[in-house]
């Protein structure tokens, strides 16, 4: 079988490697550096920044750890350098993988000639199946001033020359909050302006409220229910005007980060020419990630939905299984996600609000990091966890089945994985309660919540 993959992000390149292992002849085409948004201008460089931010936060607590009269100089150029090295090392790793047996990597812009043929720089490539994995791009607001030079996206902020003294972040979604948290640690005065009434609109509201408080304690100002109207260059800096409860407010900043969502790159290839159905929200796919054109699949951000690297990868596995006729056990509805703020937040599965809205009775069990020995030893008392389990009479679920987990606190992104694993096996609260957790570990916050009933 010959497979063409358009896009070499975590959806495209992981699928290429997995397909080649099955003996499929793969051609992968990329018009940008391999690794896509995640590796080059998303998850990885951001996490490199996060680590620098974390070290600075620890140093700021120096006296707590017996470090008195500590003095240091923060060299932002070295932060950029380290970030670039991390990205480069991983990019070389991906290039190595794509140089493996059975894979041809082509740099260039792909377009469809017909439903079985793709053209790159005049060269025609034929495939039995084609996967579109063209990703997404940062959205902007249609407001005056959105195109000013100092109004930047999550891509440009990763290569910013110096730490802005005043940073205004538009949007308290995942990207907005991660950069708000990072640049606060780097020394900026940070103000976040969010349109919805709570931060992280798609997360558990209880979690969002508590995380907002925790970020507030660090001095990150977050204004919710506030719609940005315009940005203007003034002698004092960029003036961001927003409307809240019919009143107008202003923030003055040196840089403005536009973090109001991402849009699927549906215009990256000529989809309409081969009759592929799509909307501005993404390419339309079935449960196997196949488009309306047989043999053409789409995975990752370009399909809309969860815009997460790991989702793209597993959607690729689903598409691969569909084209080879092999079974696929991947449950694409159980998706752990993390927000790398300080403290971190993470979630998997259903929220309490979602289940209540659907009329499904649930029970919620909570615990707090401040009651966890390891968290206190680490001086990380801030955090909370909520487990959502099926309540009495929840139709379609086992009694006490674990339906979701929502938490914030140190290492939340790692802690949530356990619940994701258990949810994949439809584990119940009682089954979870019998699992021994090592002591003292942060993971015990989960068993504390489970035993709180
Ligand atoms: P998002 O959709 O998560 O958040 C955008 C926010 O902007 C929303 O809260 C929205 O209400 C707000 N907004 C919209 N218009 C506004 C206005 N006029 N004024 C003020 N606020 C406004 O989008 P994002 O944070 O840009 O992230 C994009 C995608 O990338 C998401 O799907 C996210 O999950 C993904 N991502 C994930 C990670 C991670 O997993 N750690 C990291 C970065 C990005």
Tab-separated table of C-alpha atoms and ligand atoms in Angstrom:
chain	number	residue	atom	x	y	z
A	1	UNK	CA	0.000	0.000	0.000
A	2	UNK	CA	1.152	3.547	-0.762
A	3	UNK	CA	0.252	6.271	1.715
A	4	UNK	CA	0.695	10.012	1.291
A	5	UNK	CA	0.656	12.204	4.393
A	6	UNK	CA	0.372	15.975	4.051
A	7	UNK	CA	1.829	17.643	7.146
A	8	UNK	CA	4.641	16.494	9.460
A	9	UNK	CA	3.335	17.530	12.878
A	10	UNK	CA	2.680	14.982	15.658
A	11	UNK	CA	-0.292	13.680	13.660
A	12	UNK	CA	1.592	13.287	10.399
A	13	UNK	CA	5.037	12.128	11.503
A	14	UNK	CA	3.898	9.632	14.146
A	15	UNK	CA	1.471	8.100	11.661
A	16	UNK	CA	4.204	7.941	9.007
A	17	UNK	CA	6.493	6.017	11.361
A	18	UNK	CA	3.713	3.655	12.480
A	19	UNK	CA	2.653	3.028	8.862
A	20	UNK	CA	6.210	2.297	7.725
A	21	UNK	CA	6.531	-0.276	10.541
A	22	UNK	CA	3.567	-2.073	8.972
A	23	UNK	CA	5.357	-2.217	5.620
A	24	UNK	CA	3.371	0.623	4.058
A	25	UNK	CA	5.269	2.807	1.576
A	26	UNK	CA	4.933	6.334	2.976
A	27	UNK	CA	5.536	9.743	1.406
A	28	UNK	CA	5.245	12.577	3.894
A	29	UNK	CA	5.142	16.160	2.646
A	30	UNK	CA	5.811	19.223	4.752
A	31	UNK	CA	6.068	22.884	3.778
A	32	UNK	CA	7.492	23.782	7.197
A	33	UNK	CA	9.999	22.235	9.594
A	34	UNK	CA	9.168	18.705	10.712
A	35	UNK	CA	7.431	18.456	14.080
A	36	UNK	CA	4.762	21.006	13.175
A	37	UNK	CA	3.297	23.526	15.602
A	38	UNK	CA	3.838	21.299	18.658
A	39	UNK	CA	7.573	20.963	18.259
A	40	UNK	CA	8.486	24.249	16.585
A	41	UNK	CA	6.117	26.846	17.962
A	42	UNK	CA	3.854	25.196	20.506
A	43	UNK	CA	4.084	22.576	23.228
A	44	UNK	CA	7.839	21.993	23.281
A	45	UNK	CA	9.294	25.527	23.219
A	46	UNK	CA	6.582	26.607	25.666
A	47	UNK	CA	7.509	23.830	28.057
A	48	UNK	CA	11.134	24.842	27.838
A	49	UNK	CA	10.050	28.360	28.919
A	50	UNK	CA	7.890	26.794	31.654
A	51	UNK	CA	10.905	25.092	33.172
A	52	UNK	CA	12.834	28.393	33.302
A	53	UNK	CA	9.793	30.001	34.902
A	54	UNK	CA	9.572	27.212	37.472
A	55	UNK	CA	13.230	27.601	38.439
A	56	UNK	CA	12.696	31.341	38.932
A	57	UNK	CA	9.659	30.670	41.130
A	58	UNK	CA	11.697	28.273	43.246
A	59	UNK	CA	14.493	30.829	43.571
A	60	UNK	CA	11.955	33.444	44.633
A	61	UNK	CA	11.085	31.117	47.512
A	62	UNK	CA	14.786	30.858	48.367
A	63	UNK	CA	14.453	31.723	52.038
A	64	UNK	CA	11.878	28.974	52.513
A	65	UNK	CA	14.590	26.552	51.480
A	66	UNK	CA	17.313	28.165	53.581
A	67	UNK	CA	18.910	30.168	50.752
A	68	UNK	CA	19.540	33.566	52.232
A	69	UNK	CA	20.785	36.747	50.494
A	70	UNK	CA	20.495	34.972	47.171
A	71	UNK	CA	21.360	37.160	44.219
A	72	UNK	CA	21.291	36.238	40.547
A	73	UNK	CA	20.931	37.806	37.104
A	74	UNK	CA	18.228	36.518	34.795
A	75	UNK	CA	19.588	36.280	31.246
A	76	UNK	CA	16.616	35.975	28.901
A	77	UNK	CA	18.876	35.381	25.894
A	78	UNK	CA	20.004	32.140	27.544
A	79	UNK	CA	16.368	31.148	28.016
A	80	UNK	CA	15.814	31.603	24.273
A	81	UNK	CA	18.999	29.726	23.510
A	82	UNK	CA	18.054	26.738	25.655
A	83	UNK	CA	14.591	26.673	24.095
A	84	UNK	CA	16.103	26.681	20.598
A	85	UNK	CA	18.481	23.866	21.516
A	86	UNK	CA	15.652	21.719	22.890
A	87	UNK	CA	13.603	22.278	19.737
A	88	UNK	CA	16.582	21.605	17.457
A	89	UNK	CA	17.488	18.374	19.229
A	90	UNK	CA	13.962	17.041	18.979
A	91	UNK	CA	13.628	18.199	15.369
A	92	UNK	CA	16.738	16.238	14.464
A	93	UNK	CA	15.161	13.240	16.166
A	94	UNK	CA	12.019	13.547	14.051
A	95	UNK	CA	14.084	14.028	10.876
A	96	UNK	CA	15.996	10.867	11.756
A	97	UNK	CA	12.735	8.953	12.203
A	98	UNK	CA	11.416	10.243	8.886
A	99	UNK	CA	14.626	9.157	7.190
A	100	UNK	CA	13.843	5.570	8.143
A	101	UNK	CA	13.060	2.594	5.887
A	102	UNK	CA	9.883	2.940	3.877
A	103	UNK	CA	9.493	6.716	4.382
A	104	UNK	CA	10.192	9.496	1.883
A	105	UNK	CA	10.160	13.019	3.293
A	106	UNK	CA	9.507	15.792	0.781
A	107	UNK	CA	9.802	19.473	1.678
A	108	UNK	CA	7.327	21.517	-0.304
A	109	UNK	CA	3.720	22.564	-0.687
A	110	UNK	CA	1.303	19.802	-1.623
A	111	UNK	CA	-1.848	20.171	-3.666
A	112	UNK	CA	-4.343	17.633	-4.968
A	113	UNK	CA	-4.361	16.734	-8.668
A	114	UNK	CA	-7.131	14.218	-8.040
A	115	UNK	CA	-8.313	12.030	-5.146
A	116	UNK	CA	-5.350	9.651	-5.565
A	117	UNK	CA	-2.630	12.044	-6.700
A	118	UNK	CA	-0.805	14.883	-4.962
A	119	UNK	CA	1.534	17.360	-6.666
A	120	UNK	CA	4.600	18.942	-5.012
A	121	UNK	CA	6.748	21.354	-7.046
A	122	UNK	CA	5.388	19.900	-10.268
A	123	UNK	CA	6.133	16.312	-9.214
A	124	UNK	CA	3.170	13.937	-9.097
A	125	UNK	CA	2.903	11.393	-6.291
A	126	UNK	CA	0.240	8.686	-6.375
A	127	UNK	CA	-1.153	7.028	-3.260
A	128	UNK	CA	-3.751	4.414	-2.366
A	129	UNK	CA	-4.634	6.478	0.685
A	130	UNK	CA	-3.970	10.078	1.688
A	131	UNK	CA	-3.954	11.647	5.151
A	132	UNK	CA	-4.363	15.405	5.553
A	133	UNK	CA	-2.666	16.639	8.736
A	134	UNK	CA	-2.177	20.327	8.002
A	135	UNK	CA	-2.811	21.600	11.551
A	136	UNK	CA	-4.052	25.014	12.595
A	137	UNK	CA	-3.043	28.651	12.918
A	138	UNK	CA	-3.576	31.368	15.539
A	139	UNK	CA	-6.848	33.242	15.302
A	140	UNK	CA	-7.036	36.997	15.631
A	141	UNK	CA	-9.826	39.372	16.602
A	142	UNK	CA	-11.435	41.514	13.898
A	143	UNK	CA	-10.809	44.678	15.912
A	144	UNK	CA	-8.913	47.901	15.215
A	145	UNK	CA	-5.240	47.559	16.080
A	146	UNK	CA	-5.086	43.750	15.911
A	147	UNK	CA	-2.446	44.079	13.188
A	148	UNK	CA	-0.089	46.381	15.121
A	149	UNK	CA	3.523	45.192	15.270
A	150	UNK	CA	3.550	44.698	19.059
A	151	UNK	CA	0.371	42.615	18.987
A	152	UNK	CA	1.778	39.113	18.778
A	153	UNK	CA	0.656	35.481	18.804
A	154	UNK	CA	1.928	32.411	20.640
A	155	UNK	CA	4.398	31.943	17.767
A	156	UNK	CA	6.114	35.336	17.967
A	157	UNK	CA	6.208	35.441	21.766
A	158	UNK	CA	8.556	32.452	21.684
A	159	UNK	CA	11.161	34.558	19.891
A	160	UNK	CA	10.529	37.874	21.584
A	161	UNK	CA	13.777	39.825	22.041
A	162	UNK	CA	13.256	40.862	25.623
A	163	UNK	CA	10.797	40.335	28.440
A	164	UNK	CA	8.092	43.017	28.142
A	165	UNK	CA	7.617	45.116	31.236
A	166	UNK	CA	3.840	45.089	30.743
A	167	UNK	CA	2.115	42.214	28.964
A	168	UNK	CA	-1.582	42.174	28.169
A	169	UNK	CA	-2.959	38.760	27.230
A	170	UNK	CA	-6.229	38.582	25.315
A	171	UNK	CA	-7.944	35.276	26.081
A	172	UNK	CA	-7.725	33.151	29.227
A	173	UNK	CA	-7.695	29.852	27.369
A	174	UNK	CA	-4.835	27.371	27.547
A	175	UNK	CA	-2.359	29.442	25.523
A	176	UNK	CA	-3.188	32.749	27.202
A	177	UNK	CA	-2.810	31.353	30.705
A	178	UNK	CA	0.385	29.436	30.004
A	179	UNK	CA	2.122	32.561	28.703
A	180	UNK	CA	0.597	34.746	31.440
A	181	UNK	CA	2.086	32.379	34.014
A	182	UNK	CA	5.475	32.137	32.282
A	183	UNK	CA	5.937	35.879	31.728
A	184	UNK	CA	4.824	36.680	35.263
A	185	UNK	CA	7.683	34.484	36.459
A	186	UNK	CA	10.012	36.199	33.976
A	187	UNK	CA	9.156	39.540	35.606
A	188	UNK	CA	6.406	41.077	33.451
A	189	UNK	CA	3.340	42.775	34.872
A	190	UNK	CA	0.619	40.604	33.390
A	191	UNK	CA	-3.006	41.410	32.799
A	192	UNK	CA	-5.346	38.887	31.159
A	193	UNK	CA	-8.620	39.940	29.561
A	194	UNK	CA	-11.130	37.144	28.981
A	195	UNK	CA	-14.466	37.371	27.185
A	196	UNK	CA	-16.226	34.522	29.035
A	197	UNK	CA	-17.324	34.694	32.650
A	198	UNK	CA	-14.693	32.220	33.750
A	199	UNK	CA	-11.164	31.311	32.625
A	200	UNK	CA	-10.625	28.070	30.667
A	201	UNK	CA	-14.230	27.986	29.445
A	202	UNK	CA	-14.059	24.319	28.461
A	203	UNK	CA	-12.764	23.133	31.843
A	204	UNK	CA	-14.582	22.235	35.070
A	205	UNK	CA	-15.818	25.546	36.529
A	206	UNK	CA	-14.818	24.648	40.079
A	207	UNK	CA	-11.268	23.987	38.870
A	208	UNK	CA	-11.210	27.160	36.753
A	209	UNK	CA	-12.342	29.322	39.703
A	210	UNK	CA	-9.708	27.900	42.033
A	211	UNK	CA	-6.936	28.123	39.439
A	212	UNK	CA	-7.882	31.749	38.806
A	213	UNK	CA	-7.485	32.439	42.529
A	214	UNK	CA	-4.123	30.678	42.605
A	215	UNK	CA	-2.868	32.698	39.630
A	216	UNK	CA	-4.266	35.850	41.261
A	217	UNK	CA	-2.188	35.116	44.365
A	218	UNK	CA	0.880	35.182	42.139
A	219	UNK	CA	-0.104	38.672	41.022
A	220	UNK	CA	-1.565	37.763	37.631
A	221	UNK	CA	-4.549	40.048	37.105
A	222	UNK	CA	-7.401	38.345	35.266
A	223	UNK	CA	-10.431	40.277	34.096
A	224	UNK	CA	-13.321	38.020	33.037
A	225	UNK	CA	-16.599	38.867	31.228
A	226	UNK	CA	-14.546	41.446	29.385
A	227	UNK	CA	-14.579	41.814	25.588
A	228	UNK	CA	-11.646	43.538	23.954
A	229	UNK	CA	-12.822	46.286	21.592
A	230	UNK	CA	-9.643	47.839	20.203
A	231	UNK	CA	-5.897	48.208	20.514
A	232	UNK	CA	-4.235	51.538	19.869
A	233	UNK	CA	-0.632	52.698	19.819
A	234	UNK	CA	-0.157	55.635	22.211
A	235	UNK	CA	2.870	57.385	23.660
A	236	UNK	CA	2.348	55.434	26.907
A	237	UNK	CA	2.304	52.093	25.107
A	238	UNK	CA	-0.372	49.907	23.529
A	239	UNK	CA	-3.818	50.849	24.820
A	240	UNK	CA	-6.153	47.848	25.006
A	241	UNK	CA	-9.764	48.885	25.461
A	242	UNK	CA	-12.318	46.406	26.744
A	243	UNK	CA	-15.952	46.447	27.642
A	244	UNK	CA	-17.175	44.986	30.929
A	245	UNK	CA	-20.733	45.351	32.209
A	246	UNK	CA	-21.312	48.109	29.642
A	247	UNK	CA	-18.372	50.102	30.986
A	248	UNK	CA	-15.168	50.753	29.109
A	249	UNK	CA	-11.757	50.015	30.652
A	250	UNK	CA	-8.182	50.348	29.416
A	251	UNK	CA	-4.935	48.475	29.920
A	252	UNK	CA	-1.588	49.902	28.832
A	253	UNK	CA	0.962	47.345	27.749
A	254	UNK	CA	4.249	47.027	25.869
A	255	UNK	CA	3.171	43.816	24.137
A	256	UNK	CA	-0.248	42.280	23.582
A	257	UNK	CA	-0.555	38.524	23.195
A	258	UNK	CA	-3.508	37.499	21.066
A	259	UNK	CA	-4.593	34.101	22.425
A	260	UNK	CA	-8.185	33.804	21.277
A	261	UNK	CA	-8.081	30.317	19.829
A	262	UNK	CA	-6.743	28.512	16.784
A	263	UNK	CA	-8.349	27.844	13.413
A	264	UNK	CA	-8.030	24.635	11.380
A	265	UNK	CA	-5.780	25.084	8.325
A	266	UNK	CA	-8.456	24.040	5.839
A	267	UNK	CA	-7.019	26.288	3.138
A	268	UNK	CA	-3.562	24.733	3.255
A	269	UNK	CA	-4.515	22.339	0.424
A	270	UNK	CA	-7.101	22.599	-2.373
A	271	UNK	CA	-9.724	20.464	-0.619
A	272	UNK	CA	-12.649	21.744	-2.707
A	273	UNK	CA	-10.995	20.670	-5.983
A	274	UNK	CA	-11.369	17.011	-4.994
A	275	UNK	CA	-14.741	17.480	-3.298
A	276	UNK	CA	-13.597	17.099	0.325
A	277	UNK	CA	-16.266	18.405	2.685
A	278	UNK	CA	-15.112	21.050	5.161
A	279	UNK	CA	-16.296	24.100	7.061
A	280	UNK	CA	-14.301	26.879	8.771
A	281	UNK	CA	-14.480	24.612	11.864
A	282	UNK	CA	-12.521	21.871	10.139
A	283	UNK	CA	-12.550	18.980	7.691
A	284	UNK	CA	-15.571	16.738	8.217
A	285	UNK	CA	-14.561	13.170	9.119
A	286	UNK	CA	-16.256	9.967	10.260
A	287	UNK	CA	-15.292	7.858	13.302
A	288	UNK	CA	-12.322	6.435	11.376
A	289	UNK	CA	-11.114	9.963	10.463
A	290	UNK	CA	-12.111	9.350	6.829
A	291	UNK	CA	-13.446	12.316	4.849
A	292	UNK	CA	-16.424	12.071	2.507
A	293	UNK	CA	-13.931	11.091	-0.256
A	294	UNK	CA	-13.037	7.386	0.160
A	295	UNK	CA	-9.334	6.858	0.843
A	296	UNK	CA	-8.742	10.438	2.014
A	297	UNK	CA	-8.433	10.876	5.768
A	298	UNK	CA	-7.884	13.960	7.948
A	299	UNK	CA	-6.369	14.012	11.441
A	300	UNK	CA	-5.407	16.536	14.111
A	301	UNK	CA	-6.147	20.249	14.399
A	302	UNK	CA	-7.382	20.509	10.809
A	303	UNK	CA	-10.447	18.481	11.857
A	304	UNK	CA	-11.290	20.979	14.640
A	305	UNK	CA	-12.345	19.486	17.994
A	306	UNK	CA	-9.581	18.865	20.493
A	307	UNK	CA	-6.514	20.689	19.189
A	308	UNK	CA	-3.978	18.584	21.033
A	309	UNK	CA	-0.840	16.902	19.727
A	310	UNK	CA	-1.613	13.568	21.369
A	311	UNK	CA	-5.121	13.539	19.889
A	312	UNK	CA	-3.679	14.060	16.403
A	313	UNK	CA	-1.323	11.111	16.906
A	314	UNK	CA	-4.042	8.734	18.049
A	315	UNK	CA	-6.422	9.883	15.319
A	316	UNK	CA	-3.624	8.884	12.935
A	317	UNK	CA	-3.556	5.403	14.515
A	318	UNK	CA	-7.310	5.152	13.993
A	319	UNK	CA	-7.016	6.161	10.328
A	320	UNK	CA	-4.194	3.677	9.809
A	321	UNK	CA	-6.232	0.856	11.337
A	322	UNK	CA	-9.172	1.745	9.113
A	323	UNK	CA	-7.099	1.638	5.921
A	324	UNK	CA	-5.384	-1.648	6.825
A	325	UNK	CA	-8.554	-3.266	8.146
A	326	UNK	CA	-6.946	-3.929	11.533
A	327	UNK	CA	-8.813	-3.519	14.821
A	328	UNK	CA	-8.203	-0.328	16.795
A	329	UNK	CA	-8.855	-0.122	20.513
A	330	UNK	CA	-8.118	3.605	20.829
A	331	UNK	CA	-10.981	5.381	22.588
A	332	UNK	CA	-10.824	8.882	21.136
A	333	UNK	CA	-13.342	10.144	23.695
A	334	UNK	CA	-10.973	9.741	26.661
A	335	UNK	CA	-8.478	12.568	26.240
A	336	UNK	CA	-6.281	13.792	29.072
A	337	UNK	CA	-5.278	17.439	28.725
A	338	UNK	CA	-2.995	19.727	30.685
A	339	UNK	CA	-2.424	23.419	31.168
A	340	UNK	CA	1.189	24.213	32.032
A	341	UNK	CA	0.573	27.166	34.264
A	342	UNK	CA	2.212	27.419	37.684
A	343	UNK	CA	0.509	25.581	39.319
A	344	UNK	CA	-0.367	23.145	36.540
A	345	UNK	CA	-3.906	22.090	35.748
A	346	UNK	CA	-5.122	18.915	34.070
A	347	UNK	CA	-8.271	17.048	33.253
A	348	UNK	CA	-9.716	13.969	31.625
A	349	UNK	CA	-13.279	12.949	30.904
A	350	UNK	CA	-16.588	14.485	31.843
A	351	UNK	CA	-17.064	17.548	33.993
A	352	UNK	CA	-19.630	17.813	36.760
A	353	UNK	CA	-21.451	20.591	34.841
A	354	UNK	CA	-21.565	18.534	31.650
A	355	UNK	CA	-23.099	15.524	33.405
A	356	UNK	CA	-25.606	17.667	35.277
A	357	UNK	CA	-26.644	19.333	32.005
A	358	UNK	CA	-27.104	15.860	30.489
A	359	UNK	CA	-29.241	14.848	33.496
A	360	UNK	CA	-26.858	12.068	34.547
A	361	UNK	CA	-26.502	11.741	38.338
A	362	UNK	CA	-22.877	11.950	39.425
A	363	UNK	CA	-20.954	11.961	42.673
A	364	UNK	CA	-17.949	14.274	43.073
A	365	UNK	CA	-15.078	13.483	45.427
A	366	UNK	CA	-12.505	16.079	46.314
A	367	UNK	CA	-9.179	16.383	48.038
A	368	UNK	CA	-6.613	19.139	48.529
A	369	UNK	CA	-2.872	19.267	47.974
A	370	UNK	CA	-2.428	21.004	51.312
A	371	UNK	CA	-3.374	17.735	53.019
A	372	UNK	CA	-0.806	15.768	51.000
A	373	UNK	CA	2.546	15.092	52.698
A	374	UNK	CA	4.623	15.198	49.515
A	375	UNK	CA	3.014	18.465	48.350
A	376	UNK	CA	3.783	20.124	51.670
A	377	UNK	CA	7.349	18.770	51.680
A	378	UNK	CA	7.785	20.343	48.247
A	379	UNK	CA	6.253	23.589	49.479
A	380	UNK	CA	3.479	23.147	46.903
A	381	UNK	CA	0.327	23.328	49.047
A	382	UNK	CA	-1.780	24.962	46.339
A	383	UNK	CA	-4.041	22.507	44.526
A	384	UNK	CA	-7.196	20.499	44.456
A	385	UNK	CA	-8.617	17.424	42.755
A	386	UNK	CA	-12.136	16.460	41.843
A	387	UNK	CA	-13.133	12.964	40.754
A	388	UNK	CA	-16.451	12.618	38.948
A	389	UNK	CA	-18.067	9.182	39.247
A	390	UNK	CA	-21.396	7.757	38.099
A	391	UNK	CA	-24.051	8.258	40.756
A	392	UNK	CA	-27.021	6.054	41.649
A	393	UNK	CA	-29.188	5.480	38.581
A	394	UNK	CA	-26.667	6.811	36.032
A	395	UNK	CA	-27.866	4.969	32.949
A	396	UNK	CA	-25.305	3.428	30.623
A	397	UNK	CA	-22.552	3.374	33.252
A	398	UNK	CA	-21.387	0.846	35.848
A	399	UNK	CA	-22.260	1.880	39.422
A	400	UNK	CA	-19.492	4.210	40.575
A	401	UNK	CA	-17.727	4.223	37.190
A	402	UNK	CA	-15.035	6.895	37.040
A	403	UNK	CA	-16.138	9.478	34.469
A	404	UNK	CA	-13.692	12.311	34.926
A	405	UNK	CA	-10.893	13.896	36.902
A	406	UNK	CA	-10.121	17.604	37.167
A	407	UNK	CA	-7.245	18.982	39.145
A	408	UNK	CA	-4.665	21.682	39.588
A	409	UNK	CA	-1.491	21.627	41.623
A	410	UNK	CA	2.125	20.559	41.172
A	411	UNK	CA	2.602	17.857	38.521
A	412	UNK	CA	-1.124	17.627	37.751
A	413	UNK	CA	-0.345	16.737	34.139
A	414	UNK	CA	1.411	13.552	35.295
A	415	UNK	CA	-1.106	12.702	37.992
A	416	UNK	CA	-4.097	12.745	35.644
A	417	UNK	CA	-2.656	9.966	33.460
A	418	UNK	CA	-3.568	7.330	36.039
A	419	UNK	CA	-7.227	8.228	35.834
A	420	UNK	CA	-7.094	8.303	32.028
A	421	UNK	CA	-5.686	4.753	32.090
A	422	UNK	CA	-8.384	3.558	34.488
A	423	UNK	CA	-11.140	5.225	32.464
A	424	UNK	CA	-9.982	3.286	29.416
A	425	UNK	CA	-10.858	0.153	31.395
A	426	UNK	CA	-14.156	1.495	32.742
A	427	UNK	CA	-12.820	1.225	36.295
A	428	UNK	CA	-15.116	2.043	39.187
A	429	UNK	CA	-14.449	4.035	42.331
A	430	UNK	CA	-14.405	0.845	44.433
A	431	UNK	CA	-11.818	-0.737	42.134
A	432	UNK	CA	-9.684	2.403	42.292
A	433	UNK	CA	-9.870	2.452	46.099
A	434	UNK	CA	-8.198	-0.963	46.267
A	435	UNK	CA	-5.118	0.204	44.306
A	436	UNK	CA	-2.093	0.887	46.533
A	437	UNK	CA	-0.419	4.240	45.930
A	438	UNK	CA	3.180	4.757	47.029
A	439	UNK	CA	3.673	7.096	49.977
A	440	UNK	CA	4.580	9.925	50.062
A	441	UNK	CA	3.639	10.902	46.510
A	442	UNK	CA	1.544	13.589	44.882
A	443	UNK	CA	-0.501	10.827	43.255
A	444	UNK	CA	-1.988	10.119	46.667
A	445	UNK	CA	-4.234	13.162	46.151
A	446	UNK	CA	-6.293	10.871	43.928
A	447	UNK	CA	-6.682	8.131	46.514
A	448	UNK	CA	-7.453	10.756	49.179
A	449	UNK	CA	-10.281	12.030	46.995
A	450	UNK	CA	-11.534	8.497	46.336
A	451	UNK	CA	-11.495	7.632	50.040
A	452	UNK	CA	-13.215	10.896	50.995
A	453	UNK	CA	-16.623	9.321	50.309
B	1	LIG	P1	-8.906	28.585	23.619
B	1	LIG	O1	-10.078	28.390	22.756
B	1	LIG	O2	-8.533	27.564	24.633
B	1	LIG	O3	-9.046	29.983	24.408
B	1	LIG	C1	-9.280	31.217	23.776
B	1	LIG	C2	-9.888	32.141	24.793
B	1	LIG	O4	-10.008	33.434	24.228
B	1	LIG	C3	-11.265	31.714	25.241
B	1	LIG	O5	-11.299	31.647	26.643
B	1	LIG	C4	-12.163	32.825	24.693
B	1	LIG	O6	-13.295	33.055	25.493
B	1	LIG	C5	-11.214	34.015	24.684
B	1	LIG	N1	-11.641	35.122	23.803
B	1	LIG	C6	-12.179	35.034	22.567
B	1	LIG	N2	-12.473	36.278	22.113
B	1	LIG	C7	-12.115	37.167	23.069
B	1	LIG	C8	-12.186	38.601	23.208
B	1	LIG	N3	-12.709	39.384	22.249
B	1	LIG	N4	-11.734	39.181	24.348
B	1	LIG	C9	-11.227	38.401	25.341
B	1	LIG	N5	-11.151	37.053	25.262
B	1	LIG	C10	-11.580	36.432	24.146
B	1	LIG	O7	-7.701	28.875	22.625
B	1	LIG	P2	-6.137	29.000	22.862
B	1	LIG	O8	-5.804	29.165	24.289
B	1	LIG	O9	-5.701	30.050	21.890
B	1	LIG	O10	-5.609	27.576	22.412
B	1	LIG	C11	-5.871	27.082	21.084
B	1	LIG	C12	-5.861	25.579	21.061
B	1	LIG	O11	-4.553	25.084	21.311
B	1	LIG	C13	-6.802	24.986	22.079
B	1	LIG	O12	-7.558	23.967	21.466
B	1	LIG	C14	-5.874	24.413	23.112
B	1	LIG	O13	-6.406	23.275	23.750
B	1	LIG	C15	-4.619	24.083	22.321
B	1	LIG	N6	-3.445	24.157	23.199
B	1	LIG	C16	-3.226	23.185	24.120
B	1	LIG	C17	-2.165	23.279	24.998
B	1	LIG	C18	-1.926	22.214	26.026
B	1	LIG	O14	-2.451	21.135	25.881
B	1	LIG	N7	-1.165	22.479	27.072
B	1	LIG	C19	-1.322	24.387	24.960
B	1	LIG	C20	-1.581	25.362	24.026
B	1	LIG	C21	-2.640	25.231	23.152
